[in-house]
PDB file of C-alpha atoms in Angstrom:
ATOM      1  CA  UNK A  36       6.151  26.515 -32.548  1.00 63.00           C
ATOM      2  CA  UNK A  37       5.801  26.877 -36.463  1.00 74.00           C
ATOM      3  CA  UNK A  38       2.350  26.760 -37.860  1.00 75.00           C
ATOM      4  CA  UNK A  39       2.279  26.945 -41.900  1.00 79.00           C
ATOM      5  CA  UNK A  40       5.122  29.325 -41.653  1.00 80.00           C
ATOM      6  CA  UNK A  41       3.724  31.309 -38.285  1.00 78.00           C
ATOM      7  CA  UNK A  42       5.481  31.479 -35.660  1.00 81.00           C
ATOM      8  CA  UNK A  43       2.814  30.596 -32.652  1.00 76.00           C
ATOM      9  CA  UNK A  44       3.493  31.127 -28.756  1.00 76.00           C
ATOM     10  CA  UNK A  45       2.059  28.710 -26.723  1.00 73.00           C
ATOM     11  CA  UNK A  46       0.080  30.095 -23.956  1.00 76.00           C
ATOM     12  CA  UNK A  47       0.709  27.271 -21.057  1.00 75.00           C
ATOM     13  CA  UNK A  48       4.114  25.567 -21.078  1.00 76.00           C
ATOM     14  CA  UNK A  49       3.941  21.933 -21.867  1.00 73.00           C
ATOM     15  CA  UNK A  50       4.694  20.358 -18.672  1.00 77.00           C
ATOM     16  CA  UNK A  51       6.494  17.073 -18.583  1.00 79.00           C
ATOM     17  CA  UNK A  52       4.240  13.697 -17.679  1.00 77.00           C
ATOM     18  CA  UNK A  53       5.438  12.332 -14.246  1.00 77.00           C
ATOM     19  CA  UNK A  54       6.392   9.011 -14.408  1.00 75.00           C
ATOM     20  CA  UNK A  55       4.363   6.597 -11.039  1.00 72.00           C
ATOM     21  CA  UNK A  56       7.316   4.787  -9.470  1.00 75.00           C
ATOM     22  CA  UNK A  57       5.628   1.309  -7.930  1.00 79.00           C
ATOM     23  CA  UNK A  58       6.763   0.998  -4.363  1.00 85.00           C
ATOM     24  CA  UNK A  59       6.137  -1.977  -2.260  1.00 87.00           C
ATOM     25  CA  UNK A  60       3.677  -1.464   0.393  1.00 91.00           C
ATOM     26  CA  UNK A  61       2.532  -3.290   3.930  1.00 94.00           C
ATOM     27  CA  UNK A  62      -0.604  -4.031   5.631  1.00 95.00           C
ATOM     28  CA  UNK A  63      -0.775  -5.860   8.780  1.00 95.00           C
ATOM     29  CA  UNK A  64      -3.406  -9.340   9.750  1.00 95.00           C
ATOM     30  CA  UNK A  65      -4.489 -10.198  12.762  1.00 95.00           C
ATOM     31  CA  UNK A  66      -6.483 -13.524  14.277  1.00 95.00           C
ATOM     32  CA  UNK A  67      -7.042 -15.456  16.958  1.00 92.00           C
ATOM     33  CA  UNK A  68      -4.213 -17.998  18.148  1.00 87.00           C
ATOM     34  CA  UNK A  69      -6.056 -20.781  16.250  1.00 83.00           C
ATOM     35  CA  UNK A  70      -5.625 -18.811  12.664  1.00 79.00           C
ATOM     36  CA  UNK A  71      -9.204 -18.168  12.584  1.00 84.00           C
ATOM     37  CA  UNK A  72     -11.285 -14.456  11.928  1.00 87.00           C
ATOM     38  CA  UNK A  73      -7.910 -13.357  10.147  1.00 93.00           C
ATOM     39  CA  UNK A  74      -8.773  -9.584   9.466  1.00 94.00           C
ATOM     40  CA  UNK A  75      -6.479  -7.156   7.441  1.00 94.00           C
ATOM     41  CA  UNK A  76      -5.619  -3.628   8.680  1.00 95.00           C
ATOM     42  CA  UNK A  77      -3.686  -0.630   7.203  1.00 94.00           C
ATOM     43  CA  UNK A  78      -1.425   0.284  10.349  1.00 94.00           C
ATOM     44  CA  UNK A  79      -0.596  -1.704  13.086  1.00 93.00           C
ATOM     45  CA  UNK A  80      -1.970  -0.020  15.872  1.00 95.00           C
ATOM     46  CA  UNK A  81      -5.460  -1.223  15.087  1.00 95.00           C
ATOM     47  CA  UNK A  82      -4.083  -4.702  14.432  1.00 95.00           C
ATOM     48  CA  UNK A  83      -2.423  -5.011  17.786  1.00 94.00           C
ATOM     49  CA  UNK A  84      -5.472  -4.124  19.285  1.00 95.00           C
ATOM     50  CA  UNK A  85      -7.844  -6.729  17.925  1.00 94.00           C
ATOM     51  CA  UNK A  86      -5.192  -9.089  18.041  1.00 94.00           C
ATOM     52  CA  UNK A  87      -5.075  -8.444  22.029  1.00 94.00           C
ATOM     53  CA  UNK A  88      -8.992  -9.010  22.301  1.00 93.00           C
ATOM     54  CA  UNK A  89      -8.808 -11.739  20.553  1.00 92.00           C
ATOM     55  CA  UNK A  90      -6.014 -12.929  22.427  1.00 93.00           C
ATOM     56  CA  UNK A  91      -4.425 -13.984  19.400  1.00 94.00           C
ATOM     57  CA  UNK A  92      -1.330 -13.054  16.679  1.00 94.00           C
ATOM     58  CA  UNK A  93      -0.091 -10.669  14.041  1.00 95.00           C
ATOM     59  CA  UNK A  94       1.631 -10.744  10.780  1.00 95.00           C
ATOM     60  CA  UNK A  95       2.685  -8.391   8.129  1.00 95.00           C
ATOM     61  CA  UNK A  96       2.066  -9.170   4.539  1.00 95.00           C
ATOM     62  CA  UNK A  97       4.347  -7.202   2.020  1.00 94.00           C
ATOM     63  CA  UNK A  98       2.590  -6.396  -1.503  1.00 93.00           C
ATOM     64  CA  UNK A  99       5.631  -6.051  -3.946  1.00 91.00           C
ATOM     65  CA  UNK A 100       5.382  -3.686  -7.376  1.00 88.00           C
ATOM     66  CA  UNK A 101       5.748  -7.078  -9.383  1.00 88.00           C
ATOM     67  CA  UNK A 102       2.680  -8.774  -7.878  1.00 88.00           C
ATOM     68  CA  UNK A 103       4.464 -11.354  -5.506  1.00 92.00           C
ATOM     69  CA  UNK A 104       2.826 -11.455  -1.797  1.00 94.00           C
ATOM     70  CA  UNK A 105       5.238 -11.385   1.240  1.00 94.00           C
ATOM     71  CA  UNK A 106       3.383 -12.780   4.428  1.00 95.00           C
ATOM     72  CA  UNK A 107       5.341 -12.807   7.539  1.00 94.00           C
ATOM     73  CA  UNK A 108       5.607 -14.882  10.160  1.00 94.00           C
ATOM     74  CA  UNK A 109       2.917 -14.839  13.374  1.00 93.00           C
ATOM     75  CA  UNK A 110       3.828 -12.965  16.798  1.00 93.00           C
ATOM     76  CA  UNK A 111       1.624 -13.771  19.633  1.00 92.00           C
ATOM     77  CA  UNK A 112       0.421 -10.362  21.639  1.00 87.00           C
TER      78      UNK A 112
END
């Protein structure tokens, strides 16, 4: 690097700027088998488990990078 005729070394490199790739991602609902007290979850594990006290159903919903919502369909436990 040139600076009014000097040359200048940099002391750090100049490190590239990573790009953030959107993914889709997928969290899981639960409720009873009436579609009522729908909850959201991160994993399924815990939404299984509520869905079983409840007696009720889960679902996946699908967040794409574009915005659009996926839900799934309902599966009784």
């Amino acid at each position: 690097m040139q600076l009014n005729g000097i040359t200048l070394k940099l002391r750090h490199k100049l490190k590239p700027k990573l790009s953030l790739v959107a993914t889709a991602y997928c969290r899981w609902e639960s409720a009873r088998s009436n579609g009522t007290a729908i909850m959201r979850h991160p994993n399924l594990k815990p939404a299984l488990n509520r869905a079983e006290q409840l007696h009720g159903c889960v679902r996946t919903v699908t967040y794409l990078p574009d915005g659009i919502v996926r839900h799934g369909e309902w599966r009784k436990v």
